[in-house]
CSV table of C-alpha atoms in Angstrom, one decimal:
chain,number,residue,atom,x,y,z
A,24,UNK,CA,-5.2,-180.7,-105.5
A,25,UNK,CA,-9.0,-180.1,-105.4
A,26,UNK,CA,-10.9,-183.1,-104.1
A,27,UNK,CA,-14.3,-181.6,-105.1
A,28,UNK,CA,-15.6,-179.8,-108.1
A,29,UNK,CA,-18.6,-177.4,-107.9
A,30,UNK,CA,-20.1,-174.9,-110.4
A,31,UNK,CA,-18.9,-171.4,-109.4
A,32,UNK,CA,-22.4,-169.9,-109.4
A,33,UNK,CA,-26.1,-170.8,-109.7
A,34,UNK,CA,-29.4,-169.0,-109.6
A,35,UNK,CA,-32.6,-170.1,-108.1
A,36,UNK,CA,-36.1,-168.6,-107.9
A,37,UNK,CA,-37.5,-168.0,-104.5
A,38,UNK,CA,-39.7,-170.8,-103.3
A,39,UNK,CA,-38.3,-173.3,-105.7
A,40,UNK,CA,-35.9,-176.1,-104.9
A,41,UNK,CA,-32.2,-175.3,-105.2
A,42,UNK,CA,-30.1,-178.3,-106.3
A,43,UNK,CA,-26.4,-177.8,-105.8
A,44,UNK,CA,-24.2,-180.4,-107.4
A,45,UNK,CA,-20.8,-181.6,-106.3
A,46,UNK,CA,-18.4,-183.9,-108.0
A,47,UNK,CA,-16.0,-185.9,-105.8
A,48,UNK,CA,-14.8,-188.7,-108.0
A,49,UNK,CA,-11.7,-189.5,-106.0
A,50,UNK,CA,-13.5,-189.9,-102.7
A,51,UNK,CA,-12.1,-192.6,-100.4
A,52,UNK,CA,-14.1,-195.2,-98.6
A,53,UNK,CA,-13.7,-193.5,-95.2
A,54,UNK,CA,-14.4,-190.0,-96.4
A,55,UNK,CA,-17.7,-188.2,-95.7
A,56,UNK,CA,-19.3,-185.5,-97.7
A,57,UNK,CA,-19.8,-182.3,-95.8
A,58,UNK,CA,-21.7,-179.2,-96.8
A,59,UNK,CA,-21.3,-175.7,-95.4
A,60,UNK,CA,-22.5,-172.4,-96.4
A,61,UNK,CA,-21.2,-168.9,-95.9
A,62,UNK,CA,-23.6,-166.0,-95.9
A,63,UNK,CA,-22.0,-162.6,-96.7
A,64,UNK,CA,-19.8,-161.3,-93.9
A,65,UNK,CA,-20.5,-164.3,-91.7
A,66,UNK,CA,-18.5,-167.4,-90.7
A,67,UNK,CA,-19.2,-170.6,-92.5
A,68,UNK,CA,-22.2,-172.6,-91.2
A,69,UNK,CA,-22.5,-176.4,-91.1
A,70,UNK,CA,-25.4,-177.7,-93.1
A,71,UNK,CA,-25.3,-181.5,-93.4
A,72,UNK,CA,-23.0,-184.4,-93.9
A,73,UNK,CA,-23.2,-188.0,-95.0
A,74,UNK,CA,-21.3,-191.2,-96.0
A,75,UNK,CA,-23.4,-193.1,-98.5
A,76,UNK,CA,-27.0,-192.9,-97.4
A,77,UNK,CA,-29.1,-189.9,-98.2
A,78,UNK,CA,-29.5,-187.6,-95.3
A,79,UNK,CA,-32.1,-185.0,-94.4
A,80,UNK,CA,-32.3,-182.4,-91.6
A,81,UNK,CA,-34.2,-179.2,-91.0
A,82,UNK,CA,-32.0,-177.3,-93.4
A,83,UNK,CA,-31.5,-179.5,-96.4
A,84,UNK,CA,-31.3,-182.9,-98.0
A,85,UNK,CA,-28.1,-184.6,-99.2
A,86,UNK,CA,-28.3,-187.1,-102.0
A,87,UNK,CA,-25.2,-189.2,-102.6
A,88,UNK,CA,-24.9,-191.3,-105.7
A,89,UNK,CA,-24.5,-195.0,-105.2
A,90,UNK,CA,-20.9,-194.9,-106.5
A,91,UNK,CA,-20.3,-192.0,-104.1
A,92,UNK,CA,-18.6,-190.0,-106.9
A,93,UNK,CA,-21.0,-187.1,-106.7
A,94,UNK,CA,-23.7,-185.6,-104.5
A,95,UNK,CA,-26.4,-183.0,-104.5
A,96,UNK,CA,-27.4,-180.6,-101.8
A,97,UNK,CA,-31.1,-179.8,-102.0
A,98,UNK,CA,-32.7,-176.8,-100.4
A,99,UNK,CA,-36.4,-177.7,-100.8
A,100,UNK,CA,-37.9,-174.2,-100.8
A,101,UNK,CA,-35.2,-171.6,-101.3
A,102,UNK,CA,-35.6,-168.2,-99.7
A,103,UNK,CA,-33.7,-165.0,-100.2
A,104,UNK,CA,-31.9,-165.7,-97.0
A,105,UNK,CA,-30.4,-168.8,-98.6
A,106,UNK,CA,-28.3,-166.6,-100.9
A,107,UNK,CA,-24.8,-167.7,-99.9
A,108,UNK,CA,-21.6,-169.5,-101.0
A,109,UNK,CA,-22.1,-173.3,-100.6
A,110,UNK,CA,-19.1,-175.5,-100.0
A,111,UNK,CA,-18.9,-179.2,-100.6
A,112,UNK,CA,-16.0,-180.9,-98.7
A,113,UNK,CA,-14.9,-184.5,-98.4
A,114,UNK,CA,-13.1,-185.6,-95.3
A,115,UNK,CA,-12.8,-188.5,-92.9
A,116,UNK,CA,-15.2,-188.2,-90.0
A,117,UNK,CA,-12.4,-188.3,-87.5
A,118,UNK,CA,-12.2,-185.9,-84.6
A,119,UNK,CA,-9.8,-183.2,-85.5
A,120,UNK,CA,-9.6,-183.9,-89.2
A,121,UNK,CA,-9.0,-180.7,-91.1
A,122,UNK,CA,-11.6,-179.4,-93.5
A,123,UNK,CA,-10.2,-177.9,-96.7
A,124,UNK,CA,-12.6,-175.4,-98.3
A,125,UNK,CA,-12.5,-174.9,-102.0
A,126,UNK,CA,-14.2,-172.2,-104.1
A,127,UNK,CA,-17.7,-173.3,-103.5
A,128,UNK,CA,-20.9,-172.4,-105.4
A,129,UNK,CA,-22.3,-168.9,-105.1
A,130,UNK,CA,-26.1,-169.4,-105.0
A,131,UNK,CA,-28.2,-166.4,-105.8
A,132,UNK,CA,-31.9,-166.8,-104.8
A,133,UNK,CA,-34.0,-164.3,-106.8
A,134,UNK,CA,-37.5,-163.0,-106.1
B,2,UNK,CA,-24.7,-171.4,-75.8
B,3,UNK,CA,-23.3,-168.2,-77.2
B,4,UNK,CA,-21.3,-170.0,-79.9
B,5,UNK,CA,-17.7,-169.3,-80.8
B,6,UNK,CA,-16.8,-165.7,-79.8
B,7,UNK,CA,-14.2,-163.7,-81.5
B,8,UNK,CA,-12.8,-160.3,-80.7
B,9,UNK,CA,-12.4,-157.7,-82.0
B,10,UNK,CA,-14.8,-157.8,-84.9
B,11,UNK,CA,-12.8,-155.2,-86.8
B,12,UNK,CA,-9.2,-154.2,-86.4
B,13,UNK,CA,-7.3,-151.5,-88.2
B,14,UNK,CA,-3.6,-151.2,-87.5
B,15,UNK,CA,-0.5,-149.7,-89.0
B,16,UNK,CA,2.1,-151.8,-90.7
B,17,UNK,CA,4.7,-153.0,-88.2
B,18,UNK,CA,2.3,-153.0,-85.3
B,19,UNK,CA,1.5,-156.2,-83.3
B,20,UNK,CA,-2.0,-157.5,-83.7
B,21,UNK,CA,-3.7,-160.0,-81.4
B,22,UNK,CA,-6.9,-161.8,-82.3
B,23,UNK,CA,-8.9,-163.6,-79.7
B,24,UNK,CA,-11.2,-166.6,-79.7
B,25,UNK,CA,-13.4,-168.3,-77.1
B,26,UNK,CA,-14.5,-171.7,-78.3
B,27,UNK,CA,-17.7,-173.5,-77.4
B,28,UNK,CA,-17.4,-175.1,-74.0
B,29,UNK,CA,-16.7,-178.8,-74.3
B,30,UNK,CA,-15.2,-178.6,-77.8
B,31,UNK,CA,-11.8,-180.2,-77.8
B,32,UNK,CA,-10.7,-178.9,-81.2
B,33,UNK,CA,-10.0,-175.3,-82.2
B,34,UNK,CA,-9.1,-174.1,-85.7
B,35,UNK,CA,-7.9,-170.8,-87.0
B,36,UNK,CA,-8.7,-169.9,-90.6
B,37,UNK,CA,-7.9,-166.9,-92.8
B,38,UNK,CA,-10.1,-165.8,-95.7
B,39,UNK,CA,-9.1,-163.5,-98.6
B,40,UNK,CA,-10.6,-162.9,-102.0
B,41,UNK,CA,-7.5,-164.3,-103.7
B,42,UNK,CA,-6.9,-167.4,-101.6
B,43,UNK,CA,-10.3,-168.2,-100.1
B,44,UNK,CA,-10.5,-170.0,-96.7
B,45,UNK,CA,-7.2,-171.3,-95.5
B,46,UNK,CA,-6.5,-173.3,-92.4
B,47,UNK,CA,-3.7,-171.8,-90.4
B,48,UNK,CA,-3.4,-174.0,-87.3
B,49,UNK,CA,-5.4,-176.2,-85.1
B,50,UNK,CA,-5.3,-177.3,-81.5
B,51,UNK,CA,-6.5,-180.4,-79.7
B,52,UNK,CA,-7.0,-180.2,-75.9
B,53,UNK,CA,-5.0,-176.9,-76.0
B,54,UNK,CA,-2.0,-178.5,-77.8
B,55,UNK,CA,-1.1,-177.3,-81.3
B,56,UNK,CA,-1.4,-180.2,-83.7
B,57,UNK,CA,-0.8,-178.9,-87.1
B,58,UNK,CA,0.6,-175.4,-87.9
B,59,UNK,CA,1.7,-176.1,-91.4
B,60,UNK,CA,-0.7,-173.4,-92.7
B,61,UNK,CA,0.9,-170.6,-90.7
B,62,UNK,CA,2.3,-168.4,-93.4
B,63,UNK,CA,5.4,-167.0,-91.6
B,64,UNK,CA,7.2,-166.8,-88.3
B,65,UNK,CA,5.4,-163.5,-87.8
B,66,UNK,CA,2.3,-165.5,-87.0
B,67,UNK,CA,1.9,-167.3,-83.7
B,68,UNK,CA,-1.0,-168.9,-82.0
B,69,UNK,CA,-1.5,-170.0,-78.4
B,70,UNK,CA,-4.2,-171.8,-76.4
B,71,UNK,CA,-3.4,-171.3,-72.7
B,72,UNK,CA,-6.6,-173.0,-71.6
B,73,UNK,CA,-9.7,-174.7,-73.0
B,74,UNK,CA,-11.7,-171.5,-73.2
B,75,UNK,CA,-9.3,-169.1,-74.9
B,76,UNK,CA,-7.0,-168.9,-77.9
B,77,UNK,CA,-5.0,-166.1,-79.5
B,78,UNK,CA,-3.6,-165.5,-82.9
B,79,UNK,CA,-0.8,-162.9,-83.0
B,80,UNK,CA,0.9,-161.2,-85.9
B,81,UNK,CA,4.1,-159.4,-85.2
B,82,UNK,CA,5.0,-157.3,-87.1
B,83,UNK,CA,1.9,-156.9,-89.2
B,84,UNK,CA,2.0,-156.2,-93.0
B,85,UNK,CA,-0.6,-155.0,-95.5
B,86,UNK,CA,-0.8,-158.4,-97.0
B,87,UNK,CA,-2.0,-159.8,-93.7
B,88,UNK,CA,-5.3,-158.0,-94.3
B,89,UNK,CA,-8.0,-160.6,-94.3
B,90,UNK,CA,-10.9,-162.0,-92.3
B,91,UNK,CA,-9.7,-164.4,-89.6
B,92,UNK,CA,-12.1,-167.0,-88.4
B,93,UNK,CA,-11.9,-169.2,-85.4
B,94,UNK,CA,-13.9,-172.5,-85.3
B,95,UNK,CA,-14.3,-175.2,-82.7
B,96,UNK,CA,-15.4,-178.8,-82.9
B,97,UNK,CA,-16.3,-181.6,-80.5
B,98,UNK,CA,-15.9,-184.4,-83.1
B,99,UNK,CA,-15.7,-185.1,-86.7
B,100,UNK,CA,-16.1,-182.4,-89.3
B,101,UNK,CA,-19.0,-180.4,-87.7
B,102,UNK,CA,-17.3,-177.1,-87.0
B,103,UNK,CA,-18.9,-174.1,-85.4
B,104,UNK,CA,-17.4,-170.9,-86.7
B,105,UNK,CA,-17.2,-167.5,-85.1
B,106,UNK,CA,-18.2,-164.3,-86.8
B,107,UNK,CA,-14.6,-163.5,-87.7
B,108,UNK,CA,-12.2,-160.6,-87.2
B,109,UNK,CA,-11.7,-158.3,-90.2
B,110,UNK,CA,-8.1,-157.1,-90.1
B,111,UNK,CA,-6.9,-154.2,-92.1
B,112,UNK,CA,-3.2,-153.3,-92.1
B,113,UNK,CA,-2.4,-149.9,-93.5
């Protein structure tokens, strides 16, 4: 029972912005949107999370629609090192809540 | 902080042997999670602990799998006896709160 839907793959040119979409139309009021990425052969890495306001940190920006049914992760200037699988996850922000990873989006950044 | 430390990085064992995977979480993190990743099934949560106590082990595939956390700085995942279908990358993660996990580098297990 997938709670999020992401395209299986995307390409992006190096230096351009990478916009990764995620659909979470059944999100509940207490659920946050989390983004992780997994670079080949490494453990998943936390990127960013948000509830309803847009968020930005040193890695990325997260744009959540007003109805909260979808979101977009933005990598403003993609580099080759951003090639990875990106996971969008919805979950309550309670300590100990379990994160369920779906298939994610495989982002390929090309020179 | 050295992050979440897992050992060994790679393990090759023969079917039927006992395998023990180890994890040292980040100091101060109260939650510890064990995940398994395969091409077919992706990342699956096996079990998680809170303050060294197992909270949810519904993801543990069979009785051959067991996990312990004897203290706040150490956890083990044991498979006995191991089977070829247990071949996967096993990740340990820890968290202080919410959904911000820090993952280890994983243990790649191959059962031949």
